[in-house]
Short mmCIF file of C-alpha atoms in Angstrom, two decimals:
data_model
loop_
_atom_site.label_atom_id
_atom_site.label_comp_id
_atom_site.label_asym_id
_atom_site.label_seq_id
_atom_site.Cartn_x
_atom_site.Cartn_y
_atom_site.Cartn_z
CA MET A 6 0.00 0.00 0.00
CA LYS A 7 3.00 2.25 0.46
CA LYS A 8 3.66 1.94 -3.27
CA LEU A 9 0.07 2.91 -3.96
CA GLY A 10 0.53 6.00 -1.76
CA ILE A 11 3.42 7.22 -3.87
CA LEU A 12 1.16 7.02 -6.91
CA GLN A 13 -1.26 9.34 -5.16
CA LYS A 14 1.52 11.80 -4.39
CA VAL A 15 2.83 11.65 -7.95
CA LEU A 16 -0.61 12.36 -9.31
CA GLU A 17 -0.93 15.28 -6.93
CA VAL A 18 2.34 16.67 -8.25
CA LEU A 19 1.16 16.07 -11.80
CA MET A 20 -1.95 18.06 -10.99
CA MET A 21 0.06 21.02 -9.65
CA PRO A 22 1.06 22.39 -13.09
CA ILE A 23 -2.32 21.51 -14.47
CA ASN A 24 -4.00 23.40 -11.70
CA ALA A 25 -1.56 26.28 -12.24
CA LEU A 26 -2.40 26.32 -15.93
CA ILE A 27 -6.06 26.28 -15.12
CA GLU A 28 -5.64 29.24 -12.84
CA GLY A 29 -3.59 31.07 -15.47
CA PHE A 30 -6.13 30.28 -18.12
CA LYS A 31 -8.86 31.62 -15.91
CA ALA A 32 -6.90 34.81 -15.34
CA LEU A 33 -6.28 35.23 -19.08
CA THR A 34 -9.92 34.74 -20.00
CA ASP A 35 -10.90 37.06 -17.25
CA TRP A 36 -8.41 39.69 -18.58
CA LEU A 37 -9.73 39.25 -22.12
CA GLY A 38 -13.26 39.37 -20.89
CA PHE A 39 -14.15 35.82 -21.82
CA THR A 40 -15.85 33.42 -19.44
CA ASP A 41 -13.65 30.66 -17.92
CA HIS A 42 -16.28 27.95 -17.73
CA ALA A 43 -14.71 25.78 -20.51
CA GLY A 44 -11.19 25.82 -18.98
CA ALA A 45 -12.49 25.10 -15.53
CA LYS A 46 -14.59 22.28 -16.92
CA ALA A 47 -11.60 20.77 -18.78
CA ALA A 48 -9.33 20.99 -15.76
CA GLU A 49 -11.97 19.50 -13.55
CA ASN A 50 -12.55 16.63 -15.96
CA GLU A 51 -8.77 15.92 -16.21
CA LYS A 52 -8.42 15.92 -12.46
CA LYS A 53 -11.36 13.58 -12.15
CA ARG A 54 -9.92 11.18 -14.75
CA ASN A 55 -6.57 11.12 -12.96
CA GLU A 56 -8.26 10.38 -9.68
CA GLU A 57 -10.27 7.59 -11.29
CA ARG A 58 -7.12 6.10 -12.86
CA LEU A 59 -5.35 6.25 -9.51
CA ALA A 60 -8.26 4.59 -7.75
CA GLN A 61 -8.45 1.93 -10.44
CA MET A 62 -4.68 1.30 -10.21
CA GLU A 63 -4.83 1.06 -6.43
CA LYS A 64 -7.72 -1.37 -6.68
CA MET A 65 -5.94 -3.52 -9.26
CA GLN A 66 -2.71 -3.58 -7.25
CA ALA A 67 -4.56 -4.43 -4.04
CA GLU A 68 -6.46 -7.23 -5.80
CA ARG A 69 -3.28 -8.55 -7.40
CA LYS A 70 -1.47 -8.44 -4.03
CA LYS A 71 -4.36 -10.31 -2.44
CA ASN A 72 -4.32 -12.97 -5.17
CA PHE A 73 -0.54 -13.26 -4.92
CA ASP A 74 -0.63 -13.75 -1.14
CA ALA A 75 -3.42 -16.31 -1.49
CA GLU A 76 -1.48 -18.17 -4.16
CA GLN A 77 1.68 -18.20 -2.03
CA SER A 78 -0.30 -19.49 0.98
CA GLU A 79 -1.77 -22.25 -1.18
CA PHE A 80 1.73 -23.21 -2.31
CA ASP A 81 2.83 -23.33 1.35
CA ARG A 82 -0.07 -25.62 2.30
CA ARG A 83 0.56 -27.99 -0.60
CA ILE A 84 4.30 -28.08 0.09
CA LYS A 85 3.70 -28.82 3.77
CA LEU A 86 1.24 -31.62 2.93
CA MET A 87 3.51 -33.25 0.34
CA ALA A 88 6.44 -33.09 2.75
CA ALA A 89 4.33 -34.83 5.41
CA GLU A 90 3.43 -37.54 2.86
CA GLY A 91 7.11 -38.05 2.10
CA LYS A 92 6.76 -36.74 -1.46
CA SER A 93 9.17 -34.47 -3.27
CA THR A 94 8.30 -30.74 -2.97
CA GLU A 95 11.01 -29.68 -5.37
CA GLU A 96 8.88 -28.81 -8.40
CA LEU A 97 6.18 -27.16 -6.31
CA SER A 98 8.77 -24.99 -4.53
CA LYS A 99 10.13 -23.87 -7.90
CA GLN A 100 6.60 -23.03 -9.06
CA LYS A 101 6.11 -20.91 -5.95
CA ILE A 102 9.35 -19.02 -6.60
CA GLN A 103 8.42 -18.55 -10.27
CA ALA A 104 5.06 -17.07 -9.27
CA SER A 105 6.88 -14.64 -6.98
CA ILE A 106 9.24 -13.70 -9.83
CA ASP A 107 6.31 -12.98 -12.15
CA TYR A 108 4.69 -10.81 -9.48
CA GLN A 109 7.93 -8.95 -8.74
CA LYS A 110 8.52 -8.32 -12.46
CA GLN A 111 5.11 -6.71 -12.73
CA LEU A 112 5.84 -4.49 -9.71
CA VAL A 113 9.19 -3.49 -11.17
CA ALA A 114 7.52 -2.54 -14.45
CA GLU A 115 5.00 -0.38 -12.59
CA GLN A 116 7.75 1.27 -10.54
CA LYS A 117 9.65 2.05 -13.73
CA ASN A 118 6.53 3.69 -15.19
CA ILE A 119 6.18 5.79 -12.05
CA VAL A 120 9.80 6.93 -12.25
CA ASP A 121 9.44 7.69 -15.97
CA ASN A 122 6.33 9.79 -15.25
CA GLN A 123 8.22 11.66 -12.56
CA TYR A 124 10.92 12.59 -15.03
CA LYS A 125 8.27 13.73 -17.54
CA VAL A 126 6.52 15.89 -14.91
CA GLU A 127 9.83 17.40 -13.88
CA GLU A 128 10.62 18.23 -17.50
CA MET A 129 7.17 19.73 -18.05
CA LEU A 130 7.49 21.92 -14.95
CA ARG A 131 10.94 23.03 -16.00
CA GLN A 132 9.69 24.01 -19.47
CA ASN A 133 6.75 25.99 -18.00
CA GLY A 134 8.86 27.69 -15.34
CA LEU A 135 6.92 26.07 -12.52
CA MET A 136 9.80 23.94 -11.18
CA THR A 137 10.38 26.19 -8.16
CA ALA A 138 6.90 25.72 -6.76
CA ALA A 139 6.84 21.90 -6.93
CA GLY A 140 10.57 21.06 -7.26
CA THR A 141 11.33 20.18 -3.65
CA LYS A 142 8.22 18.07 -3.29
CA LEU A 143 8.88 16.34 -6.60
CA LYS A 144 12.48 15.53 -5.65
CA GLU A 145 11.31 13.82 -2.49
CA LEU A 146 8.78 11.80 -4.45
CA GLU A 147 11.41 10.97 -7.04
CA GLU A 148 13.78 9.61 -4.38
CA GLU A 149 10.98 7.58 -2.84
CA ALA A 150 9.96 6.20 -6.22
CA ASN A 151 13.57 5.28 -7.05
CA ASN A 152 13.93 3.60 -3.67
CA ASN A 153 10.72 1.62 -4.25
CA LEU A 154 12.01 0.64 -7.69
CA TYR A 155 15.31 -0.47 -6.15
CA GLN A 156 13.51 -2.53 -3.49
CA SER A 157 11.31 -4.14 -6.13
CA GLN A 158 14.35 -4.91 -8.27
CA GLN A 159 16.15 -6.43 -5.28
CA SER A 160 13.10 -8.53 -4.45
CA LEU A 161 13.05 -9.69 -8.07
CA LEU A 162 16.78 -10.50 -8.01
CA ASN A 163 16.37 -12.42 -4.75
CA ALA A 164 13.46 -14.38 -6.17
CA GLU A 165 15.38 -15.14 -9.37
CA ASN A 166 18.40 -16.17 -7.27
CA ASP A 167 16.15 -18.42 -5.16
CA LEU A 168 14.91 -20.03 -8.36
CA ALA A 169 18.47 -20.47 -9.65
CA VAL A 170 19.50 -22.02 -6.32
CA ALA A 171 16.45 -24.31 -6.41
CA GLU A 172 17.27 -25.31 -10.00
CA ALA A 173 20.91 -25.98 -9.06
CA GLU A 174 19.92 -28.01 -6.01
CA SER A 175 17.36 -29.86 -8.11
CA ALA A 176 20.00 -30.65 -10.72
CA LYS A 177 22.40 -31.73 -7.97
CA ARG A 178 19.78 -34.00 -6.38
CA ALA A 179 18.85 -35.37 -9.78
CA LYS A 180 22.52 -36.16 -10.40
CA GLU A 181 22.85 -37.77 -6.97
CA ASP A 182 19.64 -39.76 -7.50
CA ALA A 183 20.87 -40.88 -10.90
CA LYS A 184 24.18 -41.93 -9.33
CA LYS A 185 22.36 -43.81 -6.55
CA LYS A 186 20.17 -45.58 -9.10
CA ALA A 187 23.25 -46.39 -11.17
CA ASP A 188 25.04 -47.71 -8.08
CA VAL A 189 22.01 -49.80 -7.09
CA TYR A 190 21.76 -51.21 -10.61
CA LYS A 191 25.51 -51.83 -10.60
CA GLU A 192 25.21 -53.75 -7.32
CA TYR A 193 22.25 -55.66 -8.74
CA LYS A 194 24.24 -56.65 -11.84
CA LYS A 195 27.21 -57.61 -9.65
CA ALA A 196 24.97 -59.78 -7.44
CA ARG A 197 23.55 -61.53 -10.51
CA LEU A 198 27.04 -62.02 -11.94
CA ASP A 199 28.35 -63.39 -8.63
CA ALA A 200 25.39 -65.78 -8.40
CA ALA A 201 25.91 -67.00 -11.97
CA ARG A 202 29.62 -67.51 -11.32
CA SER A 203 28.95 -69.40 -8.08
CA ILE A 204 26.53 -71.72 -9.87
CA LYS A 205 29.10 -72.30 -12.62
CA ASP A 206 31.82 -73.04 -10.04
CA LEU A 207 29.60 -75.64 -8.36
CA GLU A 208 28.79 -77.26 -11.72
CA ILE A 209 32.49 -77.50 -12.58
CA SER A 210 33.30 -78.93 -9.14
CA LEU A 211 30.98 -81.87 -9.95
CA ILE A 212 33.10 -82.93 -12.96
CA LYS A 213 34.72 -86.23 -11.96
CA ASP A 214 37.62 -86.21 -14.41
CA ALA A 215 40.35 -84.15 -12.71
CA THR A 216 41.98 -82.96 -15.96
CA GLU A 217 38.71 -81.88 -17.51
CA ARG A 218 37.76 -80.11 -14.28
CA GLU A 219 41.09 -78.23 -14.07
CA LEU A 220 40.87 -77.16 -17.73
CA LYS A 221 37.31 -75.88 -17.19
CA GLU A 222 38.37 -74.00 -14.05
CA ASN A 223 41.31 -72.43 -15.90
CA LYS A 224 39.11 -71.36 -18.82
CA ILE A 225 36.47 -69.85 -16.51
CA LYS A 226 39.19 -68.02 -14.57
CA TYR A 227 40.60 -66.19 -17.60
CA ASP A 228 37.20 -65.70 -19.27
CA ARG A 229 36.14 -63.80 -16.15
CA LEU A 230 39.35 -61.76 -16.02
CA ILE A 231 38.89 -60.71 -19.66
CA ALA A 232 35.18 -59.96 -19.08
CA ASP A 233 36.05 -57.79 -16.07
CA LEU A 234 38.57 -55.89 -18.21
CA LYS A 235 35.81 -54.77 -20.57
CA THR A 236 33.83 -53.15 -17.73
CA ASN A 237 36.88 -51.61 -16.00
CA GLU A 238 36.52 -47.86 -16.58
CA LYS A 239 39.94 -47.12 -15.07
CA LEU A 240 41.84 -48.81 -17.91
CA LYS A 241 42.57 -47.40 -21.36
CA ALA A 242 41.68 -49.24 -24.56
CA ASP A 243 45.29 -50.15 -25.36
CA GLU A 244 45.80 -51.40 -21.79
CA LYS A 245 42.70 -53.60 -22.03
CA LYS A 246 43.92 -54.99 -25.35
CA ARG A 247 47.39 -55.80 -24.00
CA LEU A 248 46.04 -57.40 -20.82
CA THR A 249 43.64 -59.51 -22.89
CA GLU A 250 46.56 -60.77 -25.00
CA LEU A 251 48.58 -61.60 -21.88
CA TYR A 252 45.65 -63.41 -20.23
CA THR A 253 45.11 -65.47 -23.40
CA THR A 254 48.80 -66.43 -23.56
CA ILE A 255 48.98 -67.36 -19.86
CA GLN A 256 45.79 -69.43 -20.15
CA ALA A 257 47.28 -71.42 -23.05
CA GLU A 258 50.48 -72.05 -21.05
CA GLU A 259 48.56 -73.21 -17.99
CA ASP A 260 46.35 -75.46 -20.14
CA ALA A 261 49.51 -77.06 -21.55
CA LYS A 262 50.84 -77.60 -18.02
CA ILE A 263 47.57 -79.23 -16.93
CA GLN A 264 47.60 -81.55 -19.95
CA LYS A 265 51.28 -82.45 -19.40
CA LYS A 266 50.55 -83.13 -15.75
CA ALA A 267 47.72 -85.47 -16.79
CA LYS A 268 49.98 -87.33 -19.24
CA ASP A 269 52.73 -87.64 -16.65
CA GLU A 270 50.21 -88.95 -14.15
CA GLN A 271 48.90 -91.50 -16.66
CA LYS A 272 52.46 -92.61 -17.43
CA LYS A 273 53.24 -92.91 -13.74
CA GLN A 274 50.12 -94.98 -13.14
CA ALA A 275 50.98 -97.25 -16.08
CA GLU A 276 54.49 -97.75 -14.71
CA GLU A 277 53.13 -98.48 -11.24
CA ILE A 278 50.72 -101.04 -12.70
CA ALA A 279 53.53 -102.66 -14.72
CA ASP A 280 55.78 -102.72 -11.66
CA GLY A 281 52.96 -104.21 -9.63
CA LEU A 282 52.34 -106.94 -12.19
CA LYS A 283 56.06 -107.64 -12.39
CA GLU A 284 56.26 -107.87 -8.63
CA ILE A 285 53.29 -110.24 -8.56
CA LEU A 286 54.90 -112.43 -11.24
CA GLU A 287 58.19 -112.39 -9.36
CA GLN A 288 56.42 -113.30 -6.14
CA ASN A 289 54.57 -116.14 -7.89
CA LYS A 290 57.79 -117.36 -9.46
CA LYS A 291 59.61 -117.13 -6.16
CA LYS A 292 56.81 -118.98 -4.44
CA LYS A 293 56.95 -121.77 -7.01
CA GLN A 294 60.71 -121.98 -6.55
CA GLU A 295 60.33 -122.09 -2.78
CA ASP A 296 57.62 -124.73 -3.09
CA ALA A 297 59.88 -126.83 -5.34
CA MET A 298 62.80 -126.52 -2.94
CA ASN A 299 60.55 -127.36 -0.02
CA GLU A 300 59.33 -130.43 -1.87
CA LEU A 301 62.92 -131.54 -2.52
CA ASN A 302 63.80 -130.96 1.10
CA ARG A 303 60.71 -132.88 2.17
CA GLN A 304 61.61 -135.79 -0.11
CA ASN A 305 65.21 -135.75 1.13
CA GLU A 306 64.06 -135.70 4.73
CA ALA A 307 61.71 -138.60 3.95
CA TYR A 308 64.57 -140.53 2.40
CA LEU A 309 66.82 -139.84 5.35
CA LEU A 310 64.02 -140.87 7.69
CA ILE A 311 63.48 -144.11 5.74
CA GLN A 312 67.18 -144.67 5.69
CA SER A 313 67.36 -144.06 9.43
CA LEU A 314 64.44 -146.38 10.06
CA THR A 315 65.84 -149.02 7.74
CA LYS A 316 69.25 -148.80 9.29
CA THR A 317 67.80 -149.09 12.75
CA GLN A 318 65.88 -152.27 11.84
CA TYR A 319 69.02 -153.70 10.29
CA ASP A 320 70.91 -152.99 13.50
CA LYS A 321 68.16 -154.64 15.51
CA ASP A 322 68.27 -157.69 13.29
CA ARG A 323 72.07 -157.90 13.63
CA GLU A 324 71.76 -157.58 17.39
CA ALA A 325 69.14 -160.32 17.42
CA LEU A 326 71.44 -162.63 15.38
CA GLN A 327 74.30 -161.84 17.71
CA THR A 328 72.15 -162.65 20.73
CA GLN A 329 71.02 -165.92 19.15
CA LEU A 330 74.64 -166.78 18.39
CA THR A 331 75.67 -166.19 21.99
CA GLU A 332 72.77 -168.22 23.35
CA ARG A 333 73.31 -171.11 20.92
CA LEU A 334 77.05 -171.23 21.60
CA ALA A 335 76.31 -171.39 25.31
CA LEU A 336 74.08 -174.41 24.70
CA VAL A 337 76.69 -176.33 22.65
CA LYS A 338 79.62 -175.23 24.64
CA GLY A 339 82.37 -177.91 24.60
CA ASN A 340 81.03 -179.50 21.39
CA ALA A 341 83.29 -178.35 18.60
CA GLU A 342 81.16 -179.70 15.77
CA GLN A 343 77.99 -178.07 16.96
CA GLU A 344 79.77 -174.77 17.65
CA LYS A 345 81.05 -174.84 14.08
CA ALA A 346 77.58 -175.53 12.74
CA VAL A 347 76.13 -172.68 14.88
CA ARG A 348 78.76 -170.27 13.64
CA ALA A 349 78.20 -171.32 10.00
CA ASP A 350 74.45 -170.70 10.37
CA TYR A 351 75.12 -167.30 11.95
CA ALA A 352 77.37 -166.37 9.02
CA LYS A 353 74.66 -167.41 6.57
CA GLN A 354 71.93 -165.47 8.36
CA THR A 355 74.18 -162.42 8.56
CA ARG A 356 74.86 -162.62 4.82
CA LEU A 357 71.19 -162.83 3.98
CA LEU A 358 70.51 -159.87 6.26
CA GLU A 359 73.22 -157.80 4.53
CA ILE A 360 71.86 -158.69 1.07
CA ALA A 361 68.36 -157.62 2.10
CA GLU A 362 69.72 -154.38 3.56
CA ALA A 363 71.66 -153.63 0.39
CA GLU A 364 68.52 -154.20 -1.69
CA LYS A 365 66.54 -151.79 0.44
CA ARG A 366 69.24 -149.19 0.13
CA ARG A 367 69.38 -149.57 -3.62
CA GLU A 368 65.61 -149.13 -3.90
CA ALA A 369 65.79 -146.03 -1.74
CA ILE A 370 68.61 -144.61 -3.83
CA LEU A 371 66.72 -145.23 -7.08
CA THR A 372 63.58 -143.67 -5.63
CA LEU A 373 65.57 -140.67 -4.45
CA ALA A 374 67.23 -140.38 -7.84
CA THR A 375 63.84 -140.39 -9.56
CA THR A 376 62.43 -137.80 -7.18
CA THR A 377 65.55 -135.65 -7.44
CA ASN A 378 65.49 -135.82 -11.23
CA GLU A 379 61.84 -134.77 -11.28
CA GLY A 380 62.61 -131.91 -8.88
CA LEU A 381 65.52 -130.78 -11.01
CA ASN A 382 63.27 -130.83 -14.06
CA GLN A 383 60.77 -128.59 -12.26
CA LEU A 384 63.52 -126.23 -11.10
CA GLY A 385 64.83 -126.02 -14.62
CA GLN A 386 61.43 -124.97 -15.89
CA LEU A 387 61.29 -122.27 -13.21
CA PHE A 388 64.81 -120.87 -13.45
CA ILE A 389 65.82 -121.40 -17.08
CA ASN A 390 64.29 -118.63 -19.23
CA ASP A 391 66.07 -119.57 -22.45
CA GLN A 392 63.88 -122.01 -24.37
CA LYS A 393 66.75 -123.81 -26.08
CA LYS A 394 68.66 -124.29 -22.84
CA LEU A 395 65.47 -125.50 -21.20
CA GLU A 396 64.96 -128.09 -23.94
CA GLN A 397 68.56 -129.29 -23.54
CA PHE A 398 68.11 -129.51 -19.78
CA GLN A 399 64.89 -131.48 -20.19
CA LYS A 400 66.65 -133.90 -22.55
CA ALA A 401 69.40 -134.41 -19.97
CA THR A 402 66.91 -135.13 -17.18
CA ALA A 403 65.08 -137.53 -19.52
CA LEU A 404 68.31 -139.46 -20.10
CA VAL A 405 68.93 -139.56 -16.36
CA GLN A 406 65.43 -140.93 -15.85
CA ILE A 407 66.09 -143.62 -18.47
CA GLY A 408 69.21 -144.63 -16.60
CA ILE A 409 67.28 -144.82 -13.33
CA ASP A 410 64.53 -146.90 -14.91
CA THR A 411 67.15 -149.24 -16.41
CA ALA A 412 68.80 -149.65 -13.03
CA LYS A 413 65.44 -150.49 -11.48
CA ALA A 414 64.77 -153.07 -14.18
CA ILE A 415 68.14 -154.72 -13.67
CA SER A 416 67.77 -154.82 -9.92
CA SER A 417 64.37 -156.40 -10.16
#
């Protein structure tokens, strides 16, 4: 309303020269003898129109101020409600500031018009020589109008600055929101990638063949390293290219090592199997040799036992003959003829006993020779690896067996 008051004062100043002209016109018409009713009427009508314009301007400004305040209050209510609901008030706040800017621009335009009118009035008074009467008053009004214009301009600048700040903050928040969304999406993609890689790792771990599993693991390892290179924003294109080449070369070298390791392992297993079979064959051969030797020893022990038993019986029979001889000589003691006959019979019985003993020993020797020859034949088959030598050995043992059989035939 203060700004409306200055309009009233300006209009009053504007009316001062008009009123002065009216008074001068009246004086002139009076001096000439004409009536002054027309001039008075014109001045009165002009004054009335100015008053009506002022009243209309005051009414319009008051109504506009009322509407502006109501609009700002409505903005405040809506902003408060949206904030309580957790909604963004950013756009609504900018609309409120923009409405204030529009209102301030209109006020500035009006203040400029007032100042321009002041300059026009001052010029008109100066041209009509009436500046002295209204000059001081007009200067005061001019200063007040300029001050009001300055205040309106400052209010407009502040409002425009508020809008610029709001726009900058809005852009900053939009950038931060975009970054947050990008980070969230990046984390989401990473989680999906990690899950996919974990599943793949578990699938590879189920591969039973060790070589195939290691080759798969090596391939996945370098595939992932190369894939991560493509999304690494810190690396240059030439660096990514070089690292990709190095990863590919290293993967090929490690694949070759894995395959060589598998071949070496297969060779080692084959050698271990061959050594195991050889050891088994050696053990079987050794066992057969030991069994053959044990059989020979058993047969020899049996022969010695038979020989011991046979010899013992022979000794018993000799002792029995000796006892009989002693007893019979005691019975015919003093009879030379009978003693001679007893001794002759003893000699005969002893000879028969020796012949029988010799026969038994010969049979035992032939049996032992046969058994020994058979054992030697078996040993030859076990120890002689050369087929020709084995055949010669077998021929020799066959000849020995023929000799033994011949000896048996002769003795029988």
